[in-house]
Amino acid sequence: MVSDHLYYQRRAMQEQVAARNALTDEARERRLALAQMFREKLAALNA
């Protein structure tokens, strides 16, 4: 089973790549918001 730490790290990276490849500004913003959410969850685990 993948740890929460690895999951949040992987998902943040996936969303960052998806944002870079997004076709619209709206999609890019949504993906960046998701990436930020996963980074915040990761930071909370590390605190």
CSV table of N, CA and C in Angstrom, one decimal:
chain,number,residue,atom,x,y,z
A,1,MET,N,0.8,-1.2,0.0
A,1,MET,CA,0.0,0.0,0.0
A,1,MET,C,0.9,1.2,0.0
A,2,VAL,N,0.5,2.2,-0.8
A,2,VAL,CA,1.3,3.5,-0.9
A,2,VAL,C,1.0,4.3,0.3
A,3,SER,N,2.0,4.9,0.9
A,3,SER,CA,1.8,5.8,2.1
A,3,SER,C,1.2,7.1,1.6
A,4,ASP,N,0.5,7.7,2.6
A,4,ASP,CA,-0.1,9.0,2.3
A,4,ASP,C,0.9,10.0,1.8
A,5,HIS,N,2.1,10.0,2.3
A,5,HIS,CA,3.2,10.9,1.9
A,5,HIS,C,3.5,10.7,0.4
A,6,LEU,N,3.7,9.5,0.0
A,6,LEU,CA,4.0,9.3,-1.4
A,6,LEU,C,2.8,9.6,-2.3
A,7,TYR,N,1.6,9.3,-1.8
A,7,TYR,CA,0.4,9.5,-2.6
A,7,TYR,C,0.2,11.0,-2.9
A,8,TYR,N,0.3,11.9,-1.8
A,8,TYR,CA,0.2,13.3,-2.0
A,8,TYR,C,1.3,13.9,-2.9
A,9,GLN,N,2.5,13.4,-2.7
A,9,GLN,CA,3.6,13.9,-3.5
A,9,GLN,C,3.4,13.5,-5.0
A,10,ARG,N,3.0,12.3,-5.3
A,10,ARG,CA,2.7,11.9,-6.6
A,10,ARG,C,1.6,12.7,-7.3
A,11,ARG,N,0.5,12.9,-6.5
A,11,ARG,CA,-0.7,13.6,-7.0
A,11,ARG,C,-0.4,15.0,-7.3
A,12,ALA,N,0.4,15.7,-6.4
A,12,ALA,CA,0.8,17.1,-6.7
A,12,ALA,C,1.6,17.2,-8.0
A,13,MET,N,2.5,16.3,-8.2
A,13,MET,CA,3.3,16.3,-9.4
A,13,MET,C,2.4,16.0,-10.6
A,14,GLN,N,1.5,15.1,-10.5
A,14,GLN,CA,0.6,14.8,-11.7
A,14,GLN,C,-0.2,16.0,-12.0
A,15,GLU,N,-0.8,16.7,-11.0
A,15,GLU,CA,-1.6,17.8,-11.3
A,15,GLU,C,-0.8,19.0,-11.9
A,16,GLN,N,0.5,19.1,-11.4
A,16,GLN,CA,1.4,20.1,-12.0
A,16,GLN,C,1.6,19.9,-13.5
A,17,VAL,N,1.8,18.6,-13.9
A,17,VAL,CA,2.0,18.3,-15.3
A,17,VAL,C,0.7,18.5,-16.0
A,18,ALA,N,-0.4,18.1,-15.5
A,18,ALA,CA,-1.7,18.3,-16.1
A,18,ALA,C,-2.0,19.8,-16.3
A,19,ALA,N,-1.6,20.6,-15.4
A,19,ALA,CA,-1.8,22.1,-15.5
A,19,ALA,C,-0.9,22.6,-16.7
A,20,ARG,N,0.3,22.1,-16.8
A,20,ARG,CA,1.2,22.5,-17.9
A,20,ARG,C,0.6,22.2,-19.2
A,21,ASN,N,-0.1,21.1,-19.3
A,21,ASN,CA,-0.7,20.6,-20.6
A,21,ASN,C,-2.1,20.9,-20.8
A,22,ALA,N,-2.7,21.7,-19.9
A,22,ALA,CA,-4.1,22.1,-20.0
A,22,ALA,C,-4.4,22.9,-21.2
A,23,LEU,N,-5.6,22.7,-21.8
A,23,LEU,CA,-6.0,23.4,-23.0
A,23,LEU,C,-6.6,24.7,-22.8
A,24,THR,N,-7.2,24.9,-21.6
A,24,THR,CA,-7.8,26.2,-21.3
A,24,THR,C,-7.3,26.8,-20.0
A,25,ASP,N,-7.4,28.1,-19.9
A,25,ASP,CA,-7.0,28.8,-18.6
A,25,ASP,C,-7.7,28.3,-17.4
A,26,GLU,N,-9.0,28.0,-17.6
A,26,GLU,CA,-9.9,27.5,-16.5
A,26,GLU,C,-9.3,26.1,-16.0
A,27,ALA,N,-9.0,25.3,-17.0
A,27,ALA,CA,-8.5,23.9,-16.6
A,27,ALA,C,-7.2,24.0,-15.9
A,28,ARG,N,-6.3,25.0,-16.4
A,28,ARG,CA,-5.0,25.2,-15.8
A,28,ARG,C,-5.1,25.6,-14.4
A,29,GLU,N,-6.0,26.6,-14.1
A,29,GLU,CA,-6.2,27.1,-12.8
A,29,GLU,C,-6.7,26.0,-11.8
A,30,ARG,N,-7.7,25.2,-12.3
A,30,ARG,CA,-8.2,24.1,-11.5
A,30,ARG,C,-7.1,23.1,-11.2
A,31,ARG,N,-6.3,22.8,-12.1
A,31,ARG,CA,-5.2,21.8,-11.9
A,31,ARG,C,-4.2,22.4,-10.9
A,32,LEU,N,-3.9,23.6,-11.1
A,32,LEU,CA,-2.9,24.3,-10.1
A,32,LEU,C,-3.5,24.3,-8.7
A,33,ALA,N,-4.8,24.5,-8.6
A,33,ALA,CA,-5.4,24.5,-7.3
A,33,ALA,C,-5.4,23.2,-6.6
A,34,LEU,N,-5.6,22.1,-7.4
A,34,LEU,CA,-5.5,20.8,-6.9
A,34,LEU,C,-4.1,20.4,-6.5
A,35,ALA,N,-3.1,20.9,-7.3
A,35,ALA,CA,-1.7,20.6,-7.0
A,35,ALA,C,-1.4,21.3,-5.6
A,36,GLN,N,-1.8,22.5,-5.5
A,36,GLN,CA,-1.6,23.2,-4.2
A,36,GLN,C,-2.2,22.5,-3.0
A,37,MET,N,-3.4,22.0,-3.2
A,37,MET,CA,-4.1,21.3,-2.2
A,37,MET,C,-3.3,20.1,-1.7
A,38,PHE,N,-2.8,19.3,-2.7
A,38,PHE,CA,-2.0,18.1,-2.4
A,38,PHE,C,-0.7,18.5,-1.7
A,39,ARG,N,-0.1,19.6,-2.1
A,39,ARG,CA,1.1,20.1,-1.4
A,39,ARG,C,0.8,20.5,0.0
A,40,GLU,N,-0.3,21.1,0.3
A,40,GLU,CA,-0.7,21.5,1.6
A,40,GLU,C,-0.9,20.3,2.5
A,41,LYS,N,-1.6,19.2,1.9
A,41,LYS,CA,-1.8,18.0,2.7
A,41,LYS,C,-0.5,17.3,3.0
A,42,LEU,N,0.5,17.4,2.1
A,42,LEU,CA,1.8,16.8,2.3
A,42,LEU,C,2.5,17.6,3.4
A,43,ALA,N,2.4,18.9,3.4
A,43,ALA,CA,3.1,19.7,4.4
A,43,ALA,C,2.5,19.4,5.8
A,44,ALA,N,1.2,19.2,5.8
A,44,ALA,CA,0.5,18.9,7.1
A,44,ALA,C,1.0,17.5,7.6
A,45,LEU,N,1.3,16.6,6.8
A,45,LEU,CA,1.8,15.3,7.2
A,45,LEU,C,3.2,15.4,7.7
A,46,ASN,N,4.0,16.3,7.1
A,46,ASN,CA,5.4,16.5,7.5
A,46,ASN,C,5.5,17.4,8.8
A,47,ALA,N,4.5,18.1,9.2
A,47,ALA,CA,4.5,19.0,10.3
A,47,ALA,C,4.5,18.2,11.6
